[in-house]
PDB file of C-alpha atoms and ligand atoms in Angstrom:
ATOM      1  CA  UNK A1152      -0.106  -0.130   0.012  1.00 50.00           C
ATOM      2  CA  UNK A1153       1.483   3.447  -0.805  1.00 50.00           C
ATOM      3  CA  UNK A1154       0.794   6.047   1.480  1.00 51.00           C
ATOM      4  CA  UNK A1155      -0.874   9.117  -0.459  1.00 54.00           C
ATOM      5  CA  UNK A1156       1.530  12.072  -0.109  1.00 65.00           C
ATOM      6  CA  UNK A1157       0.524  15.071   2.555  1.00 89.00           C
ATOM      7  CA  UNK A1158      -1.743  17.889   0.718  1.00 95.00           C
ATOM      8  CA  UNK A1159      -0.327  21.315   0.887  1.00 98.00           C
ATOM      9  CA  UNK A1160      -2.256  24.401   1.188  1.00 98.00           C
ATOM     10  CA  UNK A1161      -0.300  27.505  -0.341  1.00 98.00           C
ATOM     11  CA  UNK A1162      -1.857  31.091  -0.010  1.00 98.00           C
ATOM     12  CA  UNK A1163      -1.088  33.334  -3.108  1.00 97.00           C
ATOM     13  CA  UNK A1164      -1.432  37.088  -3.289  1.00 96.00           C
ATOM     14  CA  UNK A1165      -3.689  38.493  -5.609  1.00 92.00           C
ATOM     15  CA  UNK A1166      -2.261  41.497  -7.388  1.00 90.00           C
ATOM     16  CA  UNK A1167       1.265  42.544  -8.793  1.00 89.00           C
ATOM     17  CA  UNK A1168       3.128  39.473  -7.072  1.00 94.00           C
ATOM     18  CA  UNK A1169       0.702  36.714  -8.477  1.00 93.00           C
ATOM     19  CA  UNK A1170       1.888  36.202 -11.887  1.00 93.00           C
ATOM     20  CA  UNK A1171       5.814  36.003 -11.008  1.00 95.00           C
ATOM     21  CA  UNK A1172       5.194  33.828  -8.146  1.00 96.00           C
ATOM     22  CA  UNK A1173       2.948  31.426 -10.460  1.00 95.00           C
ATOM     23  CA  UNK A1174       5.869  31.475 -12.937  1.00 95.00           C
ATOM     24  CA  UNK A1175       8.244  30.491 -10.258  1.00 96.00           C
ATOM     25  CA  UNK A1176       6.058  27.667  -8.980  1.00 97.00           C
ATOM     26  CA  UNK A1177       5.631  26.179 -12.492  1.00 95.00           C
ATOM     27  CA  UNK A1178       9.255  26.596 -13.253  1.00 96.00           C
ATOM     28  CA  UNK A1179       9.858  24.536  -9.996  1.00 97.00           C
ATOM     29  CA  UNK A1180       8.182  21.817 -12.053  1.00 96.00           C
ATOM     30  CA  UNK A1181       4.840  22.045 -10.639  1.00 95.00           C
ATOM     31  CA  UNK A1182       1.804  21.380 -13.348  1.00 93.00           C
ATOM     32  CA  UNK A1183      -0.708  24.160 -12.111  1.00 90.00           C
ATOM     33  CA  UNK A1184      -3.454  24.424 -14.481  1.00 85.00           C
ATOM     34  CA  UNK A1185      -2.535  26.298 -17.729  1.00 77.00           C
ATOM     35  CA  UNK A1186      -5.827  28.500 -17.514  1.00 77.00           C
ATOM     36  CA  UNK A1187      -4.965  29.529 -14.144  1.00 79.00           C
ATOM     37  CA  UNK A1188      -4.654  33.411 -14.034  1.00 72.00           C
ATOM     38  CA  UNK A1189      -4.916  36.440 -11.867  1.00 67.00           C
ATOM     39  CA  UNK A1190      -7.768  37.649 -13.414  1.00 69.00           C
ATOM     40  CA  UNK A1191     -10.090  34.518 -12.690  1.00 74.00           C
ATOM     41  CA  UNK A1192     -12.601  35.243  -9.960  1.00 79.00           C
ATOM     42  CA  UNK A1193     -11.970  31.411  -8.204  1.00 82.00           C
ATOM     43  CA  UNK A1194     -10.351  31.733  -4.875  1.00 89.00           C
ATOM     44  CA  UNK A1195      -9.282  28.393  -5.010  1.00 91.00           C
ATOM     45  CA  UNK A1196      -7.528  26.172  -6.982  1.00 92.00           C
ATOM     46  CA  UNK A1197      -6.926  22.431  -6.607  1.00 93.00           C
ATOM     47  CA  UNK A1198      -3.984  20.482  -8.033  1.00 94.00           C
ATOM     48  CA  UNK A1199      -4.940  16.930  -6.741  1.00 94.00           C
ATOM     49  CA  UNK A1200      -1.761  15.661  -9.366  1.00 94.00           C
ATOM     50  CA  UNK A1201       0.652  17.895  -7.240  1.00 95.00           C
ATOM     51  CA  UNK A1202      -1.396  17.375  -4.066  1.00 96.00           C
ATOM     52  CA  UNK A1203      -1.612  21.055  -3.729  1.00 96.00           C
ATOM     53  CA  UNK A1204      -4.391  23.309  -3.233  1.00 96.00           C
ATOM     54  CA  UNK A1205      -4.167  26.820  -3.662  1.00 96.00           C
ATOM     55  CA  UNK A1206      -6.095  30.170  -1.903  1.00 96.00           C
ATOM     56  CA  UNK A1207      -6.180  33.548  -3.714  1.00 95.00           C
ATOM     57  CA  UNK A1208      -6.034  36.361  -0.879  1.00 96.00           C
ATOM     58  CA  UNK A1209      -5.214  39.891  -0.249  1.00 96.00           C
ATOM     59  CA  UNK A1210      -1.627  40.045   0.085  1.00 96.00           C
ATOM     60  CA  UNK A1211      -1.738  41.925   3.512  1.00 96.00           C
ATOM     61  CA  UNK A1212      -3.883  38.655   4.377  1.00 97.00           C
ATOM     62  CA  UNK A1213      -1.372  35.740   3.487  1.00 98.00           C
ATOM     63  CA  UNK A1214       0.298  35.885   6.683  1.00 98.00           C
ATOM     64  CA  UNK A1215      -3.235  35.751   8.777  1.00 98.00           C
ATOM     65  CA  UNK A1216      -4.294  32.376   6.512  1.00 98.00           C
ATOM     66  CA  UNK A1217      -0.800  31.209   7.395  1.00 98.00           C
ATOM     67  CA  UNK A1218      -0.483  32.026  10.789  1.00 98.00           C
ATOM     68  CA  UNK A1219      -4.051  30.437  11.497  1.00 98.00           C
ATOM     69  CA  UNK A1220      -2.729  27.340   9.880  1.00 97.00           C
ATOM     70  CA  UNK A1221      -5.548  27.332   7.234  1.00 98.00           C
ATOM     71  CA  UNK A1222      -2.563  27.504   4.743  1.00 98.00           C
ATOM     72  CA  UNK A1223       0.662  25.622   5.373  1.00 98.00           C
ATOM     73  CA  UNK A1224       2.779  27.991   2.820  1.00 98.00           C
ATOM     74  CA  UNK A1225       2.437  31.267   1.914  1.00 98.00           C
ATOM     75  CA  UNK A1226       3.996  33.754  -0.728  1.00 98.00           C
ATOM     76  CA  UNK A1227       4.001  37.375   0.344  1.00 98.00           C
ATOM     77  CA  UNK A1228       6.067  40.797   0.308  1.00 98.00           C
ATOM     78  CA  UNK A1229       8.756  41.335   2.588  1.00 98.00           C
ATOM     79  CA  UNK A1230       6.562  44.511   3.325  1.00 97.00           C
ATOM     80  CA  UNK A1231       3.957  42.963   4.369  1.00 97.00           C
ATOM     81  CA  UNK A1232       5.955  41.011   6.944  1.00 98.00           C
ATOM     82  CA  UNK A1233       8.180  43.763   8.314  1.00 97.00           C
ATOM     83  CA  UNK A1234       4.621  45.616   9.133  1.00 97.00           C
ATOM     84  CA  UNK A1235       2.946  42.514  10.594  1.00 90.00           C
ATOM     85  CA  UNK A1236       5.152  40.860  12.416  1.00 88.00           C
ATOM     86  CA  UNK A1237       3.262  37.659  12.486  1.00 95.00           C
ATOM     87  CA  UNK A1238       4.125  34.284  14.374  1.00 97.00           C
ATOM     88  CA  UNK A1239       4.875  32.255  10.947  1.00 98.00           C
ATOM     89  CA  UNK A1240       8.795  30.946   9.882  1.00 98.00           C
ATOM     90  CA  UNK A1241      10.239  32.712   6.877  1.00 98.00           C
ATOM     91  CA  UNK A1242      11.400  30.444   4.636  1.00 98.00           C
ATOM     92  CA  UNK A1243      12.924  31.654   1.233  1.00 98.00           C
ATOM     93  CA  UNK A1244      13.611  35.101  -0.403  1.00 98.00           C
ATOM     94  CA  UNK A1245      11.924  34.128  -3.507  1.00 98.00           C
ATOM     95  CA  UNK A1246      13.725  37.184  -4.964  1.00 97.00           C
ATOM     96  CA  UNK A1247      10.846  38.128  -7.156  1.00 97.00           C
ATOM     97  CA  UNK A1248       8.832  41.691  -7.346  1.00 96.00           C
ATOM     98  CA  UNK A1249      11.582  43.570  -5.920  1.00 97.00           C
ATOM     99  CA  UNK A1250      11.068  47.114  -4.653  1.00 97.00           C
ATOM    100  CA  UNK A1251      12.074  49.387  -2.024  1.00 98.00           C
ATOM    101  CA  UNK A1252      10.135  50.693   0.979  1.00 98.00           C
ATOM    102  CA  UNK A1253      11.276  54.762   1.123  1.00 98.00           C
ATOM    103  CA  UNK A1254      10.255  57.888   2.224  1.00 98.00           C
ATOM    104  CA  UNK A1255       9.198  60.372  -0.375  1.00 97.00           C
ATOM    105  CA  UNK A1256       7.783  63.915  -0.787  1.00 96.00           C
ATOM    106  CA  UNK A1257       7.749  66.664  -2.892  1.00 94.00           C
ATOM    107  CA  UNK A1258      11.181  68.583  -4.089  1.00 93.00           C
ATOM    108  CA  UNK A1259      10.022  71.706  -2.762  1.00 83.00           C
ATOM    109  CA  UNK A1260       9.261  70.577   0.768  1.00 73.00           C
ATOM    110  CA  UNK A1261      10.171  72.892   3.926  1.00 76.00           C
ATOM    111  CA  UNK A1262      11.549  71.460   6.966  1.00 80.00           C
ATOM    112  CA  UNK A1263       8.497  71.379   9.538  1.00 84.00           C
ATOM    113  CA  UNK A1264       9.377  70.159  13.231  1.00 86.00           C
ATOM    114  CA  UNK A1265       6.832  67.438  13.457  1.00 92.00           C
ATOM    115  CA  UNK A1266       6.044  66.339  10.230  1.00 95.00           C
ATOM    116  CA  UNK A1267       3.045  64.196   9.109  1.00 97.00           C
ATOM    117  CA  UNK A1268       3.813  61.072   7.386  1.00 98.00           C
ATOM    118  CA  UNK A1269       1.132  59.472   5.060  1.00 98.00           C
ATOM    119  CA  UNK A1270       1.413  55.736   4.551  1.00 98.00           C
ATOM    120  CA  UNK A1271       0.054  52.243   4.159  1.00 98.00           C
ATOM    121  CA  UNK A1272       2.732  50.788   6.656  1.00 98.00           C
ATOM    122  CA  UNK A1273       2.071  52.570   9.742  1.00 98.00           C
ATOM    123  CA  UNK A1274       4.649  50.349  11.655  1.00 98.00           C
ATOM    124  CA  UNK A1275       6.854  50.667   9.679  1.00 98.00           C
ATOM    125  CA  UNK A1276       7.121  54.562   9.622  1.00 98.00           C
ATOM    126  CA  UNK A1277       6.775  54.686  13.304  1.00 98.00           C
ATOM    127  CA  UNK A1278       9.626  52.617  13.885  1.00 97.00           C
ATOM    128  CA  UNK A1279      11.888  54.243  10.953  1.00 98.00           C
ATOM    129  CA  UNK A1280      11.102  57.682  12.262  1.00 97.00           C
ATOM    130  CA  UNK A1281      11.820  56.801  15.485  1.00 97.00           C
ATOM    131  CA  UNK A1282      15.224  54.964  14.990  1.00 97.00           C
ATOM    132  CA  UNK A1283      16.277  58.081  13.406  1.00 95.00           C
ATOM    133  CA  UNK A1284      15.223  60.104  16.523  1.00 96.00           C
ATOM    134  CA  UNK A1285      12.491  62.119  14.571  1.00 95.00           C
ATOM    135  CA  UNK A1286       9.129  63.143  16.028  1.00 95.00           C
ATOM    136  CA  UNK A1287       6.526  62.561  13.044  1.00 97.00           C
ATOM    137  CA  UNK A1288       2.684  61.966  13.292  1.00 97.00           C
ATOM    138  CA  UNK A1289       1.905  58.941  10.922  1.00 98.00           C
ATOM    139  CA  UNK A1290      -1.433  59.294   8.806  1.00 98.00           C
ATOM    140  CA  UNK A1291      -2.724  55.859   7.929  1.00 98.00           C
ATOM    141  CA  UNK A1292      -4.310  55.484   4.523  1.00 98.00           C
ATOM    142  CA  UNK A1293      -5.404  52.263   2.736  1.00 96.00           C
ATOM    143  CA  UNK A1294      -4.129  53.401  -0.996  1.00 94.00           C
ATOM    144  CA  UNK A1295      -3.121  56.266  -3.055  1.00 96.00           C
ATOM    145  CA  UNK A1296      -0.942  57.651  -0.446  1.00 97.00           C
ATOM    146  CA  UNK A1297       0.813  59.717  -3.241  1.00 97.00           C
ATOM    147  CA  UNK A1298      -1.957  61.983  -3.394  1.00 97.00           C
ATOM    148  CA  UNK A1299      -1.582  63.119   0.363  1.00 97.00           C
ATOM    149  CA  UNK A1300       1.501  65.970  -0.121  1.00 96.00           C
ATOM    150  CA  UNK A1301      -0.155  67.217  -3.051  1.00 95.00           C
ATOM    151  CA  UNK A1302      -3.363  68.294  -1.205  1.00 96.00           C
ATOM    152  CA  UNK A1303      -1.487  68.912   2.038  1.00 94.00           C
ATOM    153  CA  UNK A1304      -2.809  65.718   4.233  1.00 97.00           C
ATOM    154  CA  UNK A1305       1.015  65.018   4.823  1.00 97.00           C
ATOM    155  CA  UNK A1306       4.499  66.473   4.643  1.00 96.00           C
ATOM    156  CA  UNK A1307       5.767  63.405   3.524  1.00 97.00           C
ATOM    157  CA  UNK A1308       4.977  59.480   2.533  1.00 98.00           C
ATOM    158  CA  UNK A1309       6.378  56.094   3.367  1.00 98.00           C
ATOM    159  CA  UNK A1310       5.723  53.855   0.391  1.00 98.00           C
ATOM    160  CA  UNK A1311       6.808  51.175  -2.169  1.00 97.00           C
ATOM    161  CA  UNK A1312       8.683  52.409  -5.003  1.00 97.00           C
ATOM    162  CA  UNK A1313       9.014  49.711  -7.706  1.00 96.00           C
ATOM    163  CA  UNK A1314       9.730  51.781 -11.087  1.00 96.00           C
ATOM    164  CA  UNK A1315       9.342  54.980  -9.806  1.00 97.00           C
ATOM    165  CA  UNK A1316       6.612  55.973 -12.267  1.00 97.00           C
ATOM    166  CA  UNK A1317       3.994  56.656  -9.651  1.00 96.00           C
ATOM    167  CA  UNK A1318       6.020  58.920  -7.834  1.00 97.00           C
ATOM    168  CA  UNK A1319       7.265  60.774 -10.731  1.00 97.00           C
ATOM    169  CA  UNK A1320       3.777  61.362 -12.496  1.00 97.00           C
ATOM    170  CA  UNK A1321       3.018  62.840  -9.010  1.00 97.00           C
ATOM    171  CA  UNK A1322       5.930  65.350  -9.117  1.00 96.00           C
ATOM    172  CA  UNK A1323       7.212  63.678  -6.020  1.00 97.00           C
ATOM    173  CA  UNK A1324      11.077  62.359  -5.443  1.00 97.00           C
ATOM    174  CA  UNK A1325      12.277  59.531  -3.226  1.00 97.00           C
ATOM    175  CA  UNK A1326      13.932  60.851  -0.197  1.00 96.00           C
ATOM    176  CA  UNK A1327      15.332  57.945   1.621  1.00 96.00           C
ATOM    177  CA  UNK A1328      15.162  54.331   1.602  1.00 98.00           C
ATOM    178  CA  UNK A1329      14.145  52.577   4.194  1.00 98.00           C
ATOM    179  CA  UNK A1330      14.425  48.771   3.115  1.00 98.00           C
ATOM    180  CA  UNK A1331      15.042  46.417  -0.047  1.00 98.00           C
ATOM    181  CA  UNK A1332      11.725  44.380  -0.541  1.00 98.00           C
ATOM    182  CA  UNK A1333      11.179  41.157  -2.251  1.00 98.00           C
ATOM    183  CA  UNK A1334       8.590  38.401  -2.046  1.00 98.00           C
ATOM    184  CA  UNK A1335       9.047  35.193   0.651  1.00 98.00           C
ATOM    185  CA  UNK A1336       7.936  31.819   1.001  1.00 98.00           C
ATOM    186  CA  UNK A1337       6.306  31.530   4.299  1.00 98.00           C
ATOM    187  CA  UNK A1338       5.286  28.572   6.722  1.00 98.00           C
ATOM    188  CA  UNK A1339       2.825  27.981   9.587  1.00 98.00           C
ATOM    189  CA  UNK A1340       5.029  27.115  12.228  1.00 98.00           C
ATOM    190  CA  UNK A1341       3.143  23.493  13.407  1.00 97.00           C
ATOM    191  CA  UNK A1342       3.233  22.519   9.445  1.00 97.00           C
ATOM    192  CA  UNK A1343       6.488  22.764   9.128  1.00 97.00           C
ATOM    193  CA  UNK A1344       7.038  20.032  11.931  1.00 97.00           C
ATOM    194  CA  UNK A1345       3.902  17.956  10.913  1.00 96.00           C
ATOM    195  CA  UNK A1346       4.276  18.113   7.014  1.00 97.00           C
ATOM    196  CA  UNK A1347       8.130  18.644   7.022  1.00 97.00           C
ATOM    197  CA  UNK A1348       8.863  16.375   4.189  1.00 97.00           C
ATOM    198  CA  UNK A1349       6.250  17.841   1.441  1.00 97.00           C
ATOM    199  CA  UNK A1350       7.211  21.138   3.150  1.00 98.00           C
ATOM    200  CA  UNK A1351      11.064  20.748   2.169  1.00 97.00           C
ATOM    201  CA  UNK A1352      10.039  19.314  -0.860  1.00 97.00           C
ATOM    202  CA  UNK A1353       8.217  22.768  -2.212  1.00 98.00           C
ATOM    203  CA  UNK A1354      10.915  24.403  -0.561  1.00 98.00           C
ATOM    204  CA  UNK A1355      13.864  22.780  -2.135  1.00 98.00           C
ATOM    205  CA  UNK A1356      12.144  22.583  -6.061  1.00 98.00           C
ATOM    206  CA  UNK A1357      11.360  26.691  -5.583  1.00 98.00           C
ATOM    207  CA  UNK A1358      15.074  27.554  -3.728  1.00 98.00           C
ATOM    208  CA  UNK A1359      16.935  25.439  -6.699  1.00 98.00           C
ATOM    209  CA  UNK A1360      14.822  27.569  -9.500  1.00 97.00           C
ATOM    210  CA  UNK A1361      15.540  30.778  -7.435  1.00 97.00           C
ATOM    211  CA  UNK A1362      19.373  29.711  -7.347  1.00 96.00           C
ATOM    212  CA  UNK A1363      19.505  29.274 -10.933  1.00 93.00           C
ATOM    213  CA  UNK A1364      18.012  32.331 -11.565  1.00 88.00           C
ATOM    214  CA  UNK A1365      20.304  34.232  -9.110  1.00 86.00           C
ATOM    215  CA  UNK A1366      23.274  32.409 -11.075  1.00 64.00           C
ATOM    216  CA  UNK A1367      22.341  33.436 -14.657  1.00 59.00           C
ATOM    217  CA  UNK A1368      22.053  37.558 -13.253  1.00 55.00           C
TER     218      UNK A1368
HETATM  219  C1  LIG B1189       1.838  50.734  -4.940  1.00 68.16           C
HETATM  220  C2  LIG B1189       2.974  51.720  -4.323  1.00 68.16           C
HETATM  221  C3  LIG B1189       2.589  52.716  -5.095  1.00 68.16           C
HETATM  222  C4  LIG B1189       2.900  52.254  -6.443  1.00 68.16           C
HETATM  223  C5  LIG B1189       4.528  52.086  -6.610  1.00 68.16           C
HETATM  224  O1  LIG B1189       0.571  50.924  -5.309  1.00 68.16           O
HETATM  225  O2  LIG B1189       1.890  51.783  -2.737  1.00 68.16           O
HETATM  226  O3  LIG B1189       1.561  53.408  -5.135  1.00 68.16           O
HETATM  227  O4  LIG B1189       2.404  50.973  -6.259  1.00 68.16           O
HETATM  228  O5  LIG B1189       5.100  51.625  -7.986  1.00 68.16           O
HETATM  229  P1  LIG B1189       5.652  52.015  -8.787  1.00 68.16           P
HETATM  230  O6  LIG B1189       7.076  52.831  -8.441  1.00 68.16           O
HETATM  231  O7  LIG B1189       5.820  51.221 -10.129  1.00 68.16           O
HETATM  232  O8  LIG B1189       5.034  53.418  -9.370  1.00 68.16           O
HETATM  233  P2  LIG B1189      -0.446  49.406  -5.658  1.00 68.16           P
HETATM  234  O9  LIG B1189      -0.561  49.703  -7.187  1.00 68.16           O
HETATM  235  O10 LIG B1189      -0.073  48.936  -5.033  1.00 68.16           O
HETATM  236  O11 LIG B1189      -2.116  50.411  -5.388  1.00 68.16           O
HETATM  237  P3  LIG B1189      -2.430  51.498  -4.239  1.00 68.16           P
HETATM  238  O12 LIG B1189      -1.685  52.705  -4.027  1.00 68.16           O
HETATM  239  O13 LIG B1189      -3.882  51.520  -4.231  1.00 68.16           O
HETATM  240  O14 LIG B1189      -2.020  50.424  -2.795  1.00 68.16           O
END
């Protein structure tokens, strides 16, 4: 009798990381459905022949699914991990979707005593300015952060810069880099022990692709 391999559930981030993450999984040799694309409305994708099941979730929610154990693994940006500080294992830097977390503002801004900083990442911003010994007031927004300095809601922003296009198109400049960001493979702590064999296989196959890509750069 053959013992069925343990099934793994992977939380995948909808949005900008998705295509690159899926591509990596395909390159690692997993035969995921050819018709699976980011614009599909399906929130679960079963791949029984690979013993895999995928959940399509908002990027900021990936650590929640993994921490609660409804997903064994997840793919998520380091920005989310730095902001959330969840009880999960970070297994692998997938090196995909590179960008940076930066402070930005208008080029002609004046120096103010306690500047207002608009951001989707209040903890990262708070921690960064505290480490710099600078007092700021953090204004928490959920998107379109670049608007804040243009309409007087904030003096500066802390946000992700990828191509730099959003800053440029809104007349903002990057002032300081806080952190380099890439996507990571994360694991639930209990799954890591209880499903160690399939998790290690998944990890090894992805790590192999990441190393090959790193070597060919
Ligand atoms: C992110 C980020 C910036 C933009 C940076 O926003 O918050 O606004 O992308 O990318 P760029 O440097 O390539 O222009 P996202 O597209 O996730 O939308 P949001 O502002 O609605 O969160």
